[in-house]
Amino acid sequence: MMIKEGKIGTMEAISISTIFLTTKAFYINPGTVIKLTGTAGWYTTQISVLGSVLLFMIVYLLMKRFPGNDLINIFDIVTGRFLGKIFSLIFCGFFVYYSGISIREFVEMIKAYILPYTPPSAIIFLFIGVVLAYAYVGLEGIARMGYISFIVILIGLILILVLPSPYYEIDNIFPMGGYGLGASIQYGLLRTSAYSEVIFLAFIVKPLQGIKNFKKVGLLSLLFAGIIIGTIILCSLLAFEYPQGGENLSALFQLSRIVYFSRFFQRIETIFIFIWVMASVITVSLTFYLSVSTFCKTFRISKHRPYLLPFAFFTFLVTLLPENISEIVQVHTNFLRSYSMFIVYLIPILVLLIAIIRGKKGVNKEGEKV
């Protein structure tokens, strides 16, 4: 028996996928892009989106070849149970790692801007407690909350990006070439990994109710994420110029702090904190749930709830890996946003090649080979 995950609608799937892809914009990601590409950062990230769209469509070819199956089942069908389990467990470990590093990045931001004297362990335990509650409810609950949160997050982002407009200087984005076209293309393609999280849709194909929704949700969420993150980087450049913009720990937080219309309308960073916490909780809840569900599906376990606490412990251990925020930025988030595609995309593409060579195909609803 497999886990009963229910069904999620297209809009709910687009919402949680877009939140998953854009949460990094609340952290150091915009500053990193600006530091690497200068004034070209706002359109360099679109190169990353295009790279991820291309790789996502290759994964779609694999999913289309085996309709009705998620990526875990496809691994077993194409490579056999033993190798299939190894591939599935690699993704399980990746989701645990992603959850832990995301929590630690959140904690470091909280300490830097809001709660400098609070013990990190207290914030971590509180965050994991909330994530456990979401994961206990399951994918449907996360999707419903993600849909509601997406509307609130979008409104908050619009306010944060529009209200500082009196401080925007169009001259700050010139010269538009940044550090050169070659650097923009190089870093744009390398940071395709920054949008590789869209692969999670391949693990929930059945709740998505079909391969067509898988493709639709993936492409639309990549499009929305590219627009949102590109706009955030552009606004950061307009407000701070690229030398300062590249040093900001959080571009969005700094944008929210410069808003001042009168003594009665200032300090709107409370809006940022509200939507930032919402987006982070949804993202980590989703990745944490995926780690547990991937493990359970790999070993044909029908109930995921008994495994929540062990995986919460593993996630907590990952949060202890970085010694400080410098290590988080230079090692862990750099891996997730620059090199993770060599795991996330390479394994499914390798399985697709094996399927083509061996002539492996799934069957449609009529029982005929596709």
mmCIF file of C-alpha atoms in Angstrom:
data_model
loop_
_atom_site.group_PDB
_atom_site.id
_atom_site.type_symbol
_atom_site.label_atom_id
_atom_site.label_comp_id
_atom_site.label_asym_id
_atom_site.label_seq_id
_atom_site.Cartn_x
_atom_site.Cartn_y
_atom_site.Cartn_z
ATOM 1 C CA MET A 1 0.000 0.000 0.000
ATOM 2 C CA MET A 2 1.064 3.575 -0.700
ATOM 3 C CA ILE A 3 0.463 6.775 1.265
ATOM 4 C CA LYS A 4 -2.969 8.290 0.697
ATOM 5 C CA GLU A 5 -2.140 11.874 -0.207
ATOM 6 C CA GLY A 6 -5.540 12.914 -1.562
ATOM 7 C CA LYS A 7 -5.849 15.407 -4.381
ATOM 8 C CA ILE A 8 -4.746 19.003 -4.787
ATOM 9 C CA GLY A 9 -6.105 21.487 -7.306
ATOM 10 C CA THR A 10 -4.108 23.260 -9.986
ATOM 11 C CA MET A 11 -4.194 26.648 -8.253
ATOM 12 C CA GLU A 12 -3.137 25.109 -4.950
ATOM 13 C CA ALA A 13 -0.236 23.331 -6.667
ATOM 14 C CA ILE A 14 0.860 26.515 -8.449
ATOM 15 C CA SER A 15 0.699 28.400 -5.150
ATOM 16 C CA ILE A 16 2.878 26.021 -3.126
ATOM 17 C CA SER A 17 5.285 25.539 -6.039
ATOM 18 C CA THR A 18 5.709 29.295 -6.533
ATOM 19 C CA ILE A 19 6.210 29.835 -2.794
ATOM 20 C CA PHE A 20 8.771 27.011 -2.764
ATOM 21 C CA LEU A 21 10.688 28.574 -5.657
ATOM 22 C CA THR A 22 10.592 32.192 -4.413
ATOM 23 C CA THR A 23 11.186 31.873 -0.658
ATOM 24 C CA LYS A 24 14.930 32.156 -1.282
ATOM 25 C CA ALA A 25 14.302 35.776 -2.370
ATOM 26 C CA PHE A 26 13.639 36.651 1.291
ATOM 27 C CA TYR A 27 17.183 35.645 2.143
ATOM 28 C CA ILE A 28 20.641 36.289 0.688
ATOM 29 C CA ASN A 29 19.832 35.063 -2.856
ATOM 30 C CA PRO A 30 19.195 38.499 -4.489
ATOM 31 C CA GLY A 31 22.357 39.886 -2.938
ATOM 32 C CA THR A 32 24.386 36.927 -4.198
ATOM 33 C CA VAL A 33 23.094 37.366 -7.753
ATOM 34 C CA ILE A 34 23.897 41.092 -7.664
ATOM 35 C CA LYS A 35 27.378 40.409 -6.302
ATOM 36 C CA LEU A 36 28.087 37.918 -9.116
ATOM 37 C CA THR A 37 26.598 39.830 -12.062
ATOM 38 C CA GLY A 38 26.295 43.479 -10.982
ATOM 39 C CA THR A 39 23.590 45.519 -12.661
ATOM 40 C CA ALA A 40 22.703 42.566 -14.897
ATOM 41 C CA GLY A 41 21.355 40.561 -11.954
ATOM 42 C CA TRP A 42 17.687 41.261 -12.619
ATOM 43 C CA TYR A 43 17.750 39.630 -16.058
ATOM 44 C CA THR A 44 20.501 37.091 -15.336
ATOM 45 C CA THR A 45 18.038 35.253 -13.112
ATOM 46 C CA GLN A 46 15.775 34.861 -16.174
ATOM 47 C CA ILE A 47 18.573 32.861 -17.822
ATOM 48 C CA SER A 48 18.446 30.557 -14.796
ATOM 49 C CA VAL A 49 14.693 30.204 -15.244
ATOM 50 C CA LEU A 50 15.105 29.306 -18.926
ATOM 51 C CA GLY A 51 17.740 26.714 -18.033
ATOM 52 C CA SER A 52 15.431 25.165 -15.465
ATOM 53 C CA VAL A 53 12.503 25.179 -17.916
ATOM 54 C CA LEU A 54 14.626 23.235 -20.411
ATOM 55 C CA LEU A 55 15.690 20.638 -17.835
ATOM 56 C CA PHE A 56 12.162 20.421 -16.426
ATOM 57 C CA MET A 57 10.820 19.619 -19.889
ATOM 58 C CA ILE A 58 13.343 16.776 -20.199
ATOM 59 C CA VAL A 59 12.048 15.410 -16.880
ATOM 60 C CA TYR A 60 8.526 15.847 -18.275
ATOM 61 C CA LEU A 61 9.458 13.520 -21.154
ATOM 62 C CA LEU A 62 10.351 10.883 -18.559
ATOM 63 C CA MET A 63 7.082 11.382 -16.677
ATOM 64 C CA LYS A 64 5.100 11.310 -19.927
ATOM 65 C CA ARG A 65 6.715 7.998 -20.833
ATOM 66 C CA PHE A 66 5.285 6.454 -17.636
ATOM 67 C CA PRO A 67 1.833 8.050 -17.148
ATOM 68 C CA GLY A 68 0.254 7.679 -13.733
ATOM 69 C CA ASN A 69 3.575 7.003 -11.986
ATOM 70 C CA ASP A 70 5.569 9.292 -9.741
ATOM 71 C CA LEU A 71 9.345 9.512 -9.940
ATOM 72 C CA ILE A 72 9.845 6.878 -7.236
ATOM 73 C CA ASN A 73 7.823 4.275 -9.153
ATOM 74 C CA ILE A 74 9.622 5.168 -12.381
ATOM 75 C CA PHE A 75 13.011 4.596 -10.741
ATOM 76 C CA ASP A 76 11.888 1.093 -9.739
ATOM 77 C CA ILE A 77 10.402 0.295 -13.163
ATOM 78 C CA VAL A 78 13.426 1.415 -15.165
ATOM 79 C CA THR A 79 16.402 0.506 -12.960
ATOM 80 C CA GLY A 80 15.013 -2.208 -10.706
ATOM 81 C CA ARG A 81 14.083 -2.130 -7.031
ATOM 82 C CA PHE A 82 17.640 -2.010 -5.647
ATOM 83 C CA LEU A 83 19.002 0.874 -7.739
ATOM 84 C CA GLY A 84 15.590 2.538 -7.687
ATOM 85 C CA LYS A 85 15.676 2.616 -3.890
ATOM 86 C CA ILE A 86 19.134 4.187 -3.944
ATOM 87 C CA PHE A 87 17.958 6.975 -6.266
ATOM 88 C CA SER A 88 14.833 7.555 -4.153
ATOM 89 C CA LEU A 89 16.848 7.685 -0.925
ATOM 90 C CA ILE A 90 19.207 10.241 -2.488
ATOM 91 C CA PHE A 91 16.208 12.517 -3.016
ATOM 92 C CA CYS A 92 14.946 11.717 0.474
ATOM 93 C CA GLY A 93 18.288 12.837 1.895
ATOM 94 C CA PHE A 94 18.260 15.922 -0.320
ATOM 95 C CA PHE A 95 14.854 16.990 1.039
ATOM 96 C CA VAL A 96 16.073 16.495 4.630
ATOM 97 C CA TYR A 97 19.188 18.542 3.891
ATOM 98 C CA TYR A 98 17.138 21.281 2.194
ATOM 99 C CA SER A 99 14.780 21.459 5.182
ATOM 100 C CA GLY A 100 17.581 21.704 7.723
ATOM 101 C CA ILE A 101 19.600 24.334 5.861
ATOM 102 C CA SER A 102 16.470 26.400 5.197
ATOM 103 C CA ILE A 103 15.633 26.381 8.909
ATOM 104 C CA ARG A 104 19.183 27.389 9.834
ATOM 105 C CA GLU A 105 19.185 30.196 7.267
ATOM 106 C CA PHE A 106 15.875 31.398 8.727
ATOM 107 C CA VAL A 107 17.331 31.321 12.259
ATOM 108 C CA GLU A 108 20.405 33.331 11.274
ATOM 109 C CA MET A 109 18.188 35.966 9.653
ATOM 110 C CA ILE A 110 15.982 36.130 12.747
ATOM 111 C CA LYS A 111 19.036 36.621 14.951
ATOM 112 C CA ALA A 112 20.530 39.257 12.670
ATOM 113 C CA TYR A 113 17.437 41.428 12.375
ATOM 114 C CA ILE A 114 14.900 40.661 15.110
ATOM 115 C CA LEU A 115 15.967 38.410 18.024
ATOM 116 C CA PRO A 116 19.743 38.802 18.462
ATOM 117 C CA TYR A 117 19.792 37.450 22.029
ATOM 118 C CA THR A 118 17.463 34.479 21.585
ATOM 119 C CA PRO A 119 19.199 31.064 21.657
ATOM 120 C CA PRO A 120 19.183 29.542 18.149
ATOM 121 C CA SER A 121 18.023 26.192 19.532
ATOM 122 C CA ALA A 122 14.822 27.788 20.875
ATOM 123 C CA ILE A 123 13.931 29.163 17.439
ATOM 124 C CA ILE A 124 14.826 25.863 15.750
ATOM 125 C CA PHE A 125 12.642 23.783 18.091
ATOM 126 C CA LEU A 126 9.716 26.168 17.676
ATOM 127 C CA PHE A 127 10.059 26.126 13.888
ATOM 128 C CA ILE A 128 10.335 22.327 13.726
ATOM 129 C CA GLY A 129 7.270 22.053 15.964
ATOM 130 C CA VAL A 130 5.195 24.057 13.488
ATOM 131 C CA VAL A 131 6.571 22.039 10.567
ATOM 132 C CA LEU A 132 5.655 18.800 12.337
ATOM 133 C CA ALA A 133 2.065 19.988 12.726
ATOM 134 C CA TYR A 134 1.794 20.726 9.000
ATOM 135 C CA ALA A 135 3.437 17.443 8.015
ATOM 136 C CA TYR A 136 1.107 15.538 10.343
ATOM 137 C CA VAL A 137 -1.898 16.908 8.438
ATOM 138 C CA GLY A 138 -0.310 15.876 5.140
ATOM 139 C CA LEU A 139 0.060 17.218 1.624
ATOM 140 C CA GLU A 140 -3.541 18.361 1.253
ATOM 141 C CA GLY A 141 -3.315 20.515 4.375
ATOM 142 C CA ILE A 142 -0.030 22.067 3.251
ATOM 143 C CA ALA A 143 -1.511 22.783 -0.189
ATOM 144 C CA ARG A 144 -4.643 24.435 1.251
ATOM 145 C CA MET A 145 -2.594 26.630 3.573
ATOM 146 C CA GLY A 146 -0.162 27.401 0.753
ATOM 147 C CA TYR A 147 -2.992 28.628 -1.460
ATOM 148 C CA ILE A 148 -4.277 31.007 1.227
ATOM 149 C CA SER A 149 -0.764 32.136 2.160
ATOM 150 C CA PHE A 150 0.199 32.789 -1.460
ATOM 151 C CA ILE A 151 -2.413 35.535 -1.782
ATOM 152 C CA VAL A 152 -1.235 37.209 1.441
ATOM 153 C CA ILE A 153 2.443 36.872 0.481
ATOM 154 C CA LEU A 154 1.806 38.336 -2.972
ATOM 155 C CA ILE A 155 -0.009 41.372 -1.523
ATOM 156 C CA GLY A 156 2.788 41.883 0.998
ATOM 157 C CA LEU A 157 5.469 41.675 -1.704
ATOM 158 C CA ILE A 158 3.652 44.236 -3.849
ATOM 159 C CA LEU A 159 3.501 46.657 -0.910
ATOM 160 C CA ILE A 160 7.180 46.196 -0.066
ATOM 161 C CA LEU A 161 8.250 46.734 -3.685
ATOM 162 C CA VAL A 162 5.917 49.649 -4.490
ATOM 163 C CA LEU A 163 6.127 51.772 -1.331
ATOM 164 C CA PRO A 164 9.912 52.447 -1.591
ATOM 165 C CA SER A 165 9.475 53.694 -5.200
ATOM 166 C CA PRO A 166 10.268 57.350 -4.273
ATOM 167 C CA TYR A 167 13.804 56.143 -3.473
ATOM 168 C CA TYR A 168 14.326 54.353 -6.788
ATOM 169 C CA GLU A 169 16.944 55.790 -9.166
ATOM 170 C CA ILE A 170 16.833 54.511 -12.757
ATOM 171 C CA ASP A 171 20.523 55.381 -13.236
ATOM 172 C CA ASN A 172 21.433 52.654 -10.742
ATOM 173 C CA ILE A 173 20.806 49.865 -13.288
ATOM 174 C CA PHE A 174 23.292 51.293 -15.817
ATOM 175 C CA PRO A 175 25.435 50.037 -17.425
ATOM 176 C CA MET A 176 22.931 47.245 -17.969
ATOM 177 C CA GLY A 177 25.590 44.796 -19.124
ATOM 178 C CA GLY A 178 26.855 44.295 -15.578
ATOM 179 C CA TYR A 179 30.180 42.444 -15.586
ATOM 180 C CA GLY A 180 29.728 41.406 -19.211
ATOM 181 C CA LEU A 181 27.439 39.164 -21.212
ATOM 182 C CA GLY A 182 29.704 36.151 -20.711
ATOM 183 C CA ALA A 183 29.549 36.441 -16.919
ATOM 184 C CA SER A 184 25.766 36.846 -17.020
ATOM 185 C CA ILE A 185 25.299 33.733 -19.153
ATOM 186 C CA GLN A 186 27.819 31.723 -17.119
ATOM 187 C CA TYR A 187 26.303 32.502 -13.731
ATOM 188 C CA GLY A 188 22.781 32.426 -15.121
ATOM 189 C CA LEU A 189 23.207 28.861 -16.350
ATOM 190 C CA LEU A 190 25.096 27.764 -13.234
ATOM 191 C CA ARG A 191 22.335 29.105 -10.999
ATOM 192 C CA THR A 192 19.728 27.038 -12.814
ATOM 193 C CA SER A 193 19.880 25.097 -9.552
ATOM 194 C CA ALA A 194 18.127 28.024 -7.857
ATOM 195 C CA TYR A 195 14.918 26.901 -9.591
ATOM 196 C CA SER A 196 15.507 23.163 -9.537
ATOM 197 C CA GLU A 197 13.117 22.751 -6.575
ATOM 198 C CA VAL A 198 10.345 22.420 -9.171
ATOM 199 C CA ILE A 199 11.376 18.746 -9.397
ATOM 200 C CA PHE A 200 9.262 18.094 -6.283
ATOM 201 C CA LEU A 201 6.194 18.012 -8.551
ATOM 202 C CA ALA A 202 7.457 14.713 -9.994
ATOM 203 C CA PHE A 203 6.993 13.162 -6.526
ATOM 204 C CA ILE A 204 3.336 14.200 -6.243
ATOM 205 C CA VAL A 205 2.050 13.437 -9.741
ATOM 206 C CA LYS A 206 -0.876 11.411 -8.423
ATOM 207 C CA PRO A 207 -2.225 14.182 -6.151
ATOM 208 C CA LEU A 208 -1.766 16.555 -9.112
ATOM 209 C CA GLN A 209 -4.210 14.324 -11.020
ATOM 210 C CA GLY A 210 -2.220 13.769 -14.170
ATOM 211 C CA ILE A 211 0.819 14.519 -16.263
ATOM 212 C CA LYS A 212 -0.837 17.510 -17.962
ATOM 213 C CA ASN A 213 -1.242 19.275 -14.630
ATOM 214 C CA PHE A 214 2.358 18.375 -13.783
ATOM 215 C CA LYS A 215 3.580 20.227 -16.873
ATOM 216 C CA LYS A 216 1.189 23.160 -16.449
ATOM 217 C CA VAL A 217 1.984 23.708 -12.775
ATOM 218 C CA GLY A 218 5.736 23.381 -13.314
ATOM 219 C CA LEU A 219 5.958 25.870 -16.197
ATOM 220 C CA LEU A 220 3.626 28.443 -14.631
ATOM 221 C CA SER A 221 5.348 28.345 -11.258
ATOM 222 C CA LEU A 222 8.747 28.769 -12.924
ATOM 223 C CA LEU A 223 7.380 31.729 -14.886
ATOM 224 C CA PHE A 224 5.899 33.383 -11.785
ATOM 225 C CA ALA A 225 9.033 32.715 -9.721
ATOM 226 C CA GLY A 226 11.262 34.243 -12.411
ATOM 227 C CA ILE A 227 9.114 37.372 -12.576
ATOM 228 C CA ILE A 228 8.946 37.766 -8.785
ATOM 229 C CA ILE A 229 12.648 37.213 -8.081
ATOM 230 C CA GLY A 230 13.702 39.304 -11.102
ATOM 231 C CA THR A 231 11.514 42.175 -9.879
ATOM 232 C CA ILE A 232 12.944 41.951 -6.350
ATOM 233 C CA ILE A 233 16.507 42.117 -7.690
ATOM 234 C CA LEU A 234 15.602 45.023 -9.980
ATOM 235 C CA CYS A 235 14.028 46.998 -7.118
ATOM 236 C CA SER A 236 17.043 46.317 -4.928
ATOM 237 C CA LEU A 237 19.341 47.704 -7.640
ATOM 238 C CA LEU A 238 17.126 50.742 -8.145
ATOM 239 C CA ALA A 239 17.177 51.527 -4.427
ATOM 240 C CA PHE A 240 20.737 50.669 -3.354
ATOM 241 C CA GLU A 241 23.015 50.429 -6.439
ATOM 242 C CA TYR A 242 24.849 47.198 -7.036
ATOM 243 C CA PRO A 243 27.805 47.613 -4.585
ATOM 244 C CA GLN A 244 25.469 48.007 -1.601
ATOM 245 C CA GLY A 245 22.798 45.710 -3.025
ATOM 246 C CA GLY A 246 25.320 42.892 -3.213
ATOM 247 C CA GLU A 247 26.113 43.242 0.490
ATOM 248 C CA ASN A 248 22.541 43.219 1.812
ATOM 249 C CA LEU A 249 21.730 40.130 3.857
ATOM 250 C CA SER A 250 18.094 40.496 2.788
ATOM 251 C CA ALA A 251 17.179 42.857 -0.039
ATOM 252 C CA LEU A 252 13.479 42.748 0.824
ATOM 253 C CA PHE A 253 14.071 43.586 4.475
ATOM 254 C CA GLN A 254 16.254 46.553 3.557
ATOM 255 C CA LEU A 255 13.631 47.768 1.071
ATOM 256 C CA SER A 256 10.945 47.605 3.750
ATOM 257 C CA ARG A 257 13.118 49.615 6.172
ATOM 258 C CA ILE A 258 13.659 52.614 3.913
ATOM 259 C CA VAL A 259 9.938 53.384 3.569
ATOM 260 C CA TYR A 260 9.118 56.685 5.282
ATOM 261 C CA PHE A 261 6.164 58.900 4.376
ATOM 262 C CA SER A 262 5.574 60.515 7.759
ATOM 263 C CA ARG A 263 5.973 59.753 11.431
ATOM 264 C CA PHE A 264 2.707 57.826 11.182
ATOM 265 C CA PHE A 265 3.720 55.662 8.210
ATOM 266 C CA GLN A 266 7.108 54.051 8.550
ATOM 267 C CA ARG A 267 8.817 50.840 9.723
ATOM 268 C CA ILE A 268 6.780 48.539 7.468
ATOM 269 C CA GLU A 269 9.289 45.731 7.968
ATOM 270 C CA THR A 270 6.584 44.094 10.078
ATOM 271 C CA ILE A 271 4.895 43.231 6.758
ATOM 272 C CA PHE A 272 8.118 41.619 5.597
ATOM 273 C CA ILE A 273 8.476 39.574 8.779
ATOM 274 C CA PHE A 274 4.878 38.356 8.522
ATOM 275 C CA ILE A 275 5.057 37.125 4.919
ATOM 276 C CA TRP A 276 8.641 35.904 5.354
ATOM 277 C CA VAL A 277 7.645 33.604 8.204
ATOM 278 C CA MET A 278 4.616 32.358 6.236
ATOM 279 C CA ALA A 279 6.678 31.558 3.142
ATOM 280 C CA SER A 280 9.448 29.873 5.144
ATOM 281 C CA VAL A 281 7.030 27.678 7.100
ATOM 282 C CA ILE A 282 5.210 26.543 3.936
ATOM 283 C CA THR A 283 8.502 25.786 2.152
ATOM 284 C CA VAL A 284 10.098 23.802 4.968
ATOM 285 C CA SER A 285 6.830 21.985 5.739
ATOM 286 C CA LEU A 286 6.652 20.889 2.117
ATOM 287 C CA THR A 287 10.270 19.711 1.894
ATOM 288 C CA PHE A 288 10.041 17.978 5.263
ATOM 289 C CA TYR A 289 6.852 16.184 4.232
ATOM 290 C CA LEU A 290 8.467 15.181 0.932
ATOM 291 C CA SER A 291 11.420 13.652 2.765
ATOM 292 C CA VAL A 292 9.120 11.505 4.909
ATOM 293 C CA SER A 293 6.751 10.572 2.082
ATOM 294 C CA THR A 294 9.636 9.687 -0.252
ATOM 295 C CA PHE A 295 11.042 7.335 2.379
ATOM 296 C CA CYS A 296 7.647 5.726 2.966
ATOM 297 C CA LYS A 297 6.931 5.300 -0.749
ATOM 298 C CA THR A 298 10.382 3.804 -1.302
ATOM 299 C CA PHE A 299 9.741 1.049 1.249
ATOM 300 C CA ARG A 300 5.999 0.691 0.545
ATOM 301 C CA ILE A 301 4.944 2.082 3.944
ATOM 302 C CA SER A 302 1.312 3.187 4.024
ATOM 303 C CA LYS A 303 1.419 5.628 6.986
ATOM 304 C CA HIS A 304 3.878 8.500 7.232
ATOM 305 C CA ARG A 305 3.019 9.844 10.690
ATOM 306 C CA PRO A 306 5.098 7.373 12.765
ATOM 307 C CA TYR A 307 8.206 8.590 10.910
ATOM 308 C CA LEU A 308 7.726 12.316 11.547
ATOM 309 C CA LEU A 309 9.706 12.462 14.804
ATOM 310 C CA PRO A 310 12.731 10.487 13.506
ATOM 311 C CA PHE A 311 12.914 12.742 10.446
ATOM 312 C CA ALA A 312 12.483 15.816 12.651
ATOM 313 C CA PHE A 313 15.572 14.625 14.556
ATOM 314 C CA PHE A 314 17.520 14.177 11.291
ATOM 315 C CA THR A 315 16.459 17.666 10.192
ATOM 316 C CA PHE A 316 17.583 19.102 13.523
ATOM 317 C CA LEU A 317 20.995 17.480 13.055
ATOM 318 C CA VAL A 318 21.330 19.167 9.653
ATOM 319 C CA THR A 319 20.617 22.568 11.234
ATOM 320 C CA LEU A 320 23.710 22.033 13.400
ATOM 321 C CA LEU A 321 26.063 21.504 10.443
ATOM 322 C CA PRO A 322 26.906 25.183 9.692
ATOM 323 C CA GLU A 323 29.013 26.963 12.306
ATOM 324 C CA ASN A 324 27.939 30.468 11.276
ATOM 325 C CA ILE A 325 26.135 32.458 8.612
ATOM 326 C CA SER A 326 29.286 32.726 6.480
ATOM 327 C CA GLU A 327 29.423 28.942 6.160
ATOM 328 C CA ILE A 328 25.711 28.841 5.343
ATOM 329 C CA VAL A 329 26.151 31.322 2.488
ATOM 330 C CA GLN A 330 29.495 30.155 1.117
ATOM 331 C CA VAL A 331 28.959 26.389 1.396
ATOM 332 C CA HIS A 332 25.401 25.215 1.952
ATOM 333 C CA THR A 333 23.167 27.696 0.129
ATOM 334 C CA ASN A 334 25.822 27.996 -2.568
ATOM 335 C CA PHE A 335 25.521 24.236 -3.135
ATOM 336 C CA LEU A 336 21.706 24.329 -3.158
ATOM 337 C CA ARG A 337 21.484 27.241 -5.595
ATOM 338 C CA SER A 338 24.476 26.552 -7.827
ATOM 339 C CA TYR A 339 25.162 22.811 -7.904
ATOM 340 C CA SER A 340 22.080 20.906 -6.715
ATOM 341 C CA MET A 341 20.848 20.531 -10.308
ATOM 342 C CA PHE A 342 23.573 17.906 -10.817
ATOM 343 C CA ILE A 343 21.583 15.725 -8.421
ATOM 344 C CA VAL A 344 18.036 16.941 -8.903
ATOM 345 C CA TYR A 345 18.001 16.923 -12.704
ATOM 346 C CA LEU A 346 20.850 14.557 -13.585
ATOM 347 C CA ILE A 347 19.325 11.459 -11.953
ATOM 348 C CA PRO A 348 15.941 11.709 -13.777
ATOM 349 C CA ILE A 349 17.694 12.479 -17.073
ATOM 350 C CA LEU A 350 19.966 9.442 -16.584
ATOM 351 C CA VAL A 351 16.896 7.288 -15.881
ATOM 352 C CA LEU A 352 15.236 8.659 -19.049
ATOM 353 C CA LEU A 353 18.273 7.627 -21.128
ATOM 354 C CA ILE A 354 18.227 4.136 -19.568
ATOM 355 C CA ALA A 355 14.495 3.852 -20.319
ATOM 356 C CA ILE A 356 15.056 4.813 -23.957
ATOM 357 C CA ILE A 357 17.985 2.413 -24.395
ATOM 358 C CA ARG A 358 16.129 -0.481 -22.758
ATOM 359 C CA GLY A 359 12.825 0.368 -24.430
ATOM 360 C CA LYS A 360 10.999 0.751 -21.118
ATOM 361 C CA LYS A 361 7.565 2.377 -21.293
ATOM 362 C CA GLY A 362 4.514 2.684 -19.106
ATOM 363 C CA VAL A 363 0.927 1.898 -20.017
ATOM 364 C CA ASN A 364 -2.044 4.199 -20.453
ATOM 365 C CA LYS A 365 -5.494 3.808 -18.928
ATOM 366 C CA GLU A 366 -6.454 1.336 -21.628
ATOM 367 C CA GLY A 367 -3.513 -0.879 -20.721
ATOM 368 C CA GLU A 368 -1.635 -0.050 -23.922
ATOM 369 C CA LYS A 369 2.014 0.965 -24.038
ATOM 370 C CA VAL A 370 2.525 4.694 -24.594
#
